[in-house]
C-alpha positions as semicolon CSV with decimal commas, in nm:
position;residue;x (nm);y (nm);z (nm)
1;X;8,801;6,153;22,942
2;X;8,986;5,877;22,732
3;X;8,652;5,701;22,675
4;X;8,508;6,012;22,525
5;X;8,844;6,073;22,277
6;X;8,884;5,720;22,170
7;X;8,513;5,725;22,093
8;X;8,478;6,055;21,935
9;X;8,781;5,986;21,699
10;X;8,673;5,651;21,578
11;X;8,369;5,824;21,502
12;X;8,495;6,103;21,335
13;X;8,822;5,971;21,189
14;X;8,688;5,630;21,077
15;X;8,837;5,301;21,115
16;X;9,192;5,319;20,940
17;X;9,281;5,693;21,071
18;X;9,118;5,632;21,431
19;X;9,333;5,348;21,494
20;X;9,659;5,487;21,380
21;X;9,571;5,839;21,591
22;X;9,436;5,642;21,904
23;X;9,781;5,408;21,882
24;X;9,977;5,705;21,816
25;X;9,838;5,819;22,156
26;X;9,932;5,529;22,336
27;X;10,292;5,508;22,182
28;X;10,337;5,847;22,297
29;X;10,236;5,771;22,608
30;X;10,467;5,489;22,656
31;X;10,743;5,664;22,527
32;X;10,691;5,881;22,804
33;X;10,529;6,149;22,796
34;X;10,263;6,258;23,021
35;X;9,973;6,165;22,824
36;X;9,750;5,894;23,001
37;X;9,478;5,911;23,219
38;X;9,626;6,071;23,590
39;X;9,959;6,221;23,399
40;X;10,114;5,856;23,390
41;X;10,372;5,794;23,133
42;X;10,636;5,556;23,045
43;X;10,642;5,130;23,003
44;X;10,542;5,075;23,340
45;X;10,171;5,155;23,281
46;X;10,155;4,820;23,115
47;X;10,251;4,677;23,467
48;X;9,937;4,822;23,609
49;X;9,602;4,739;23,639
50;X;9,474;4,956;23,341
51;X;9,684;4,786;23,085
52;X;9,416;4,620;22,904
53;X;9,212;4,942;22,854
54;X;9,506;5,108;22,686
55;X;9,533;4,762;22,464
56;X;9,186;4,815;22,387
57;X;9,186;5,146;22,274
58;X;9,284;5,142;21,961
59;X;9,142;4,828;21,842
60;X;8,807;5,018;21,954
61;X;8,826;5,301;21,783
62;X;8,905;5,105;21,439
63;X;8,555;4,914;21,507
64;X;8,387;5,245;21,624
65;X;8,508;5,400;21,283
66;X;8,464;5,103;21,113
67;X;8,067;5,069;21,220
68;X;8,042;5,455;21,213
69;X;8,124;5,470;20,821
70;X;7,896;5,147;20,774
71;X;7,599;5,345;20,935
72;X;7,688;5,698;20,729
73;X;7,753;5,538;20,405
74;X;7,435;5,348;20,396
75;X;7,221;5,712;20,486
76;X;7,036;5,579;20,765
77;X;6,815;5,770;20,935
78;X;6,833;5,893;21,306
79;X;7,199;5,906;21,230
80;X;7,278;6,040;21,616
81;X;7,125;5,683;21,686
82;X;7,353;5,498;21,480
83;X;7,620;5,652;21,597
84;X;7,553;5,620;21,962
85;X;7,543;5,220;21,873
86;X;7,882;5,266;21,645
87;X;8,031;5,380;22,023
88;X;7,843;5,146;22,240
89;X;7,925;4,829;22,053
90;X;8,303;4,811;22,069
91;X;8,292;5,044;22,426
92;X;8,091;4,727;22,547
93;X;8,239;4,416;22,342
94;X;8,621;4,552;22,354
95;X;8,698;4,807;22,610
96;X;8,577;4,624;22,903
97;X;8,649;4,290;22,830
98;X;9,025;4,389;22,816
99;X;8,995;4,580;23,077
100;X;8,812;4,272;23,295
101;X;9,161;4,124;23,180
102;X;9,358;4,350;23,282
103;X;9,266;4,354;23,607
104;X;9,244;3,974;23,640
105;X;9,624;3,935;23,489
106;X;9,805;4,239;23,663
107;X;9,609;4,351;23,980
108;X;9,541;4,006;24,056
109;X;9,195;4,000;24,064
110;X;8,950;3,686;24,057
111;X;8,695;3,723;23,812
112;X;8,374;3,847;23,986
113;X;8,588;4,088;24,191
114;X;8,689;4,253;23,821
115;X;8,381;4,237;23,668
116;X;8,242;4,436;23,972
117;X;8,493;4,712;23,913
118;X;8,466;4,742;23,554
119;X;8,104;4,736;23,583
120;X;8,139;5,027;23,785
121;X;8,325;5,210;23,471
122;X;8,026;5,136;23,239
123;X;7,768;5,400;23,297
124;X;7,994;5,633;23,230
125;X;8,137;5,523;22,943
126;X;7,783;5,527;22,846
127;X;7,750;5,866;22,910
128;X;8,048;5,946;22,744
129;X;7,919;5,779;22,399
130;X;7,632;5,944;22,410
131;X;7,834;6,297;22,408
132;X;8,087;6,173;22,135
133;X;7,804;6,068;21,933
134;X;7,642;6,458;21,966
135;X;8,063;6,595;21,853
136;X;8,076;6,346;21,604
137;X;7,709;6,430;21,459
138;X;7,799;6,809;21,409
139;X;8,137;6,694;21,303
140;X;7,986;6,505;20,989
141;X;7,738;6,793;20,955
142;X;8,058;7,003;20,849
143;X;8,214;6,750;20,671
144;X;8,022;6,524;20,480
145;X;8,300;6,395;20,275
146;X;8,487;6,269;20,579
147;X;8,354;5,926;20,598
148;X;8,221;5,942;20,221
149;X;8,298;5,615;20,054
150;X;8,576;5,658;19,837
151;X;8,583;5,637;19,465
152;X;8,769;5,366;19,290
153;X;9,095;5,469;19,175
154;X;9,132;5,213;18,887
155;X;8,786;5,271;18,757
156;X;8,823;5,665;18,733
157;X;9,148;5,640;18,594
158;X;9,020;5,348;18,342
159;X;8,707;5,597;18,245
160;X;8,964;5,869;18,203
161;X;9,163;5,688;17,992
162;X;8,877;5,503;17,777
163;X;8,711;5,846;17,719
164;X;9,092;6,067;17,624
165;X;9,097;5,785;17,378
166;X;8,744;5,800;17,270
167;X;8,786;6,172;17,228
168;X;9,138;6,138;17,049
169;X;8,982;5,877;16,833
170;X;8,718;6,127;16,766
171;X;8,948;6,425;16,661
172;X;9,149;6,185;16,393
173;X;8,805;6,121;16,242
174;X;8,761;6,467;16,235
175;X;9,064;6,560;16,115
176;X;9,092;6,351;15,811
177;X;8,734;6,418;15,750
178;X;8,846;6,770;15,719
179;X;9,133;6,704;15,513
180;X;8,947;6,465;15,279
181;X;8,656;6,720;15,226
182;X;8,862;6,955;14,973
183;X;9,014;6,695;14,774
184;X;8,642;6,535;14,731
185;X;8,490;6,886;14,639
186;X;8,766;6,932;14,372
187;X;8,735;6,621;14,246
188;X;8,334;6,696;14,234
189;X;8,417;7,028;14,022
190;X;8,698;6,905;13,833
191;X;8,443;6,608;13,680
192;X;8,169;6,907;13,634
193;X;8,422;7,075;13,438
194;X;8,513;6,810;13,207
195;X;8,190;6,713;13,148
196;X;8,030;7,102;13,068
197;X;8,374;7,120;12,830
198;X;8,302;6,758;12,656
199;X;7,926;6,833;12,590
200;X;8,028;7,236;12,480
201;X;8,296;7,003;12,225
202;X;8,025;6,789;12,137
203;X;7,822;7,038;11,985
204;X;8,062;7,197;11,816
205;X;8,148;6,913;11,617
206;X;7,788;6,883;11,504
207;X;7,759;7,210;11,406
């Protein structure tokens, strides 16, 4: 079943996250714990014939991820279909190869003779992408957001900042609009005033 998780957490996780949980994995696994495929454990798994599929794990699942939020960010259509080629690809291009080495370097193997038995691997990894590509599906269905591209921290926090200003800048125009406006209506009155007493003077002095 380590086909099937690696694939199903690049798919789900992305590129960045799948490769740091799929290595994680590994580490753990070398550290010692129980973890790998038949309950093997410890450094000496990278003595064995299967050494280039654990190599190849993680670097897969960053391309799975990475072509996974390629094909979700762009809204394709027939997005089980696009994810079933996000798991193929790398299953295909990266898994086996290194595994083909693997054999070659510490089993022993010639080439053919490695090819043969990785071949015989590869319909079930297919299988296995095909079911990671139905989890990962409803997975997305869920969440969205999970592989949503993210939003530019400079250019939110320059919009924030350009409109606080724009609004602060707004509120002192305001404000001394405000504070202007009495001083302009007395001044209107006060000139009314004078001029109602100068013309009342005015006639006085004719009469």
């Amino acid at each position: 079943l380590q086909t099937l998780a690696i694939t199903v957490t690049g798919l789900v996780l992305g590129a960045w996250r799948g490769f740091l949980a799929t290595l994680l994995y590994v580490v753990v696994g070398l550290a010692g714990l129980p973890v790998l495929a038949g309950g093997k454990a410890g450094l000496g798994v990278m003595a064995g014939p299967t050494a280039g599929y654990l190599i190849s794990f993680p670097i897969a699942a960053a391309a799975t991820g990475a072509l996974a939020a390629y094909f979700l960010r762009r809204g394709f259509r027939a997005q089980y279909l696009w994810l079933v080629v996000a798991g193929l690809v790398p299953a295909l291009l990266i898994v086996t190869p290194l595994g083909i080495a693997g054999f070659v370097v510490n089993a022993h193997m010639d080439l053919l003779h490695a090819i043969g038995v990785a071949l015989a691997y590869v319909p079930g990894d297919i299988a296995k992408v095909f079911a990671a590509a139905g989890i990962a599906v409803a997975v997305h269905k869920a969440f969205p957001a999970l592989l949503a591209a993210p939003v530019p921290a400079t250019a939110w926090s320059w919009g924030t900042r350009r409109g606080a200003t724009s609004e602060t800048a707004e509120r002192r125009v305001q404000r001394h609009d405000a504070g202007q406006r009495p001083d302009r209506l007395r001044g209107c009155v006060d000139h009314q005033v004078r001029d109602a007493v100068d013309r009342t003077c005015q006639r006085t002095d004719d009469a």
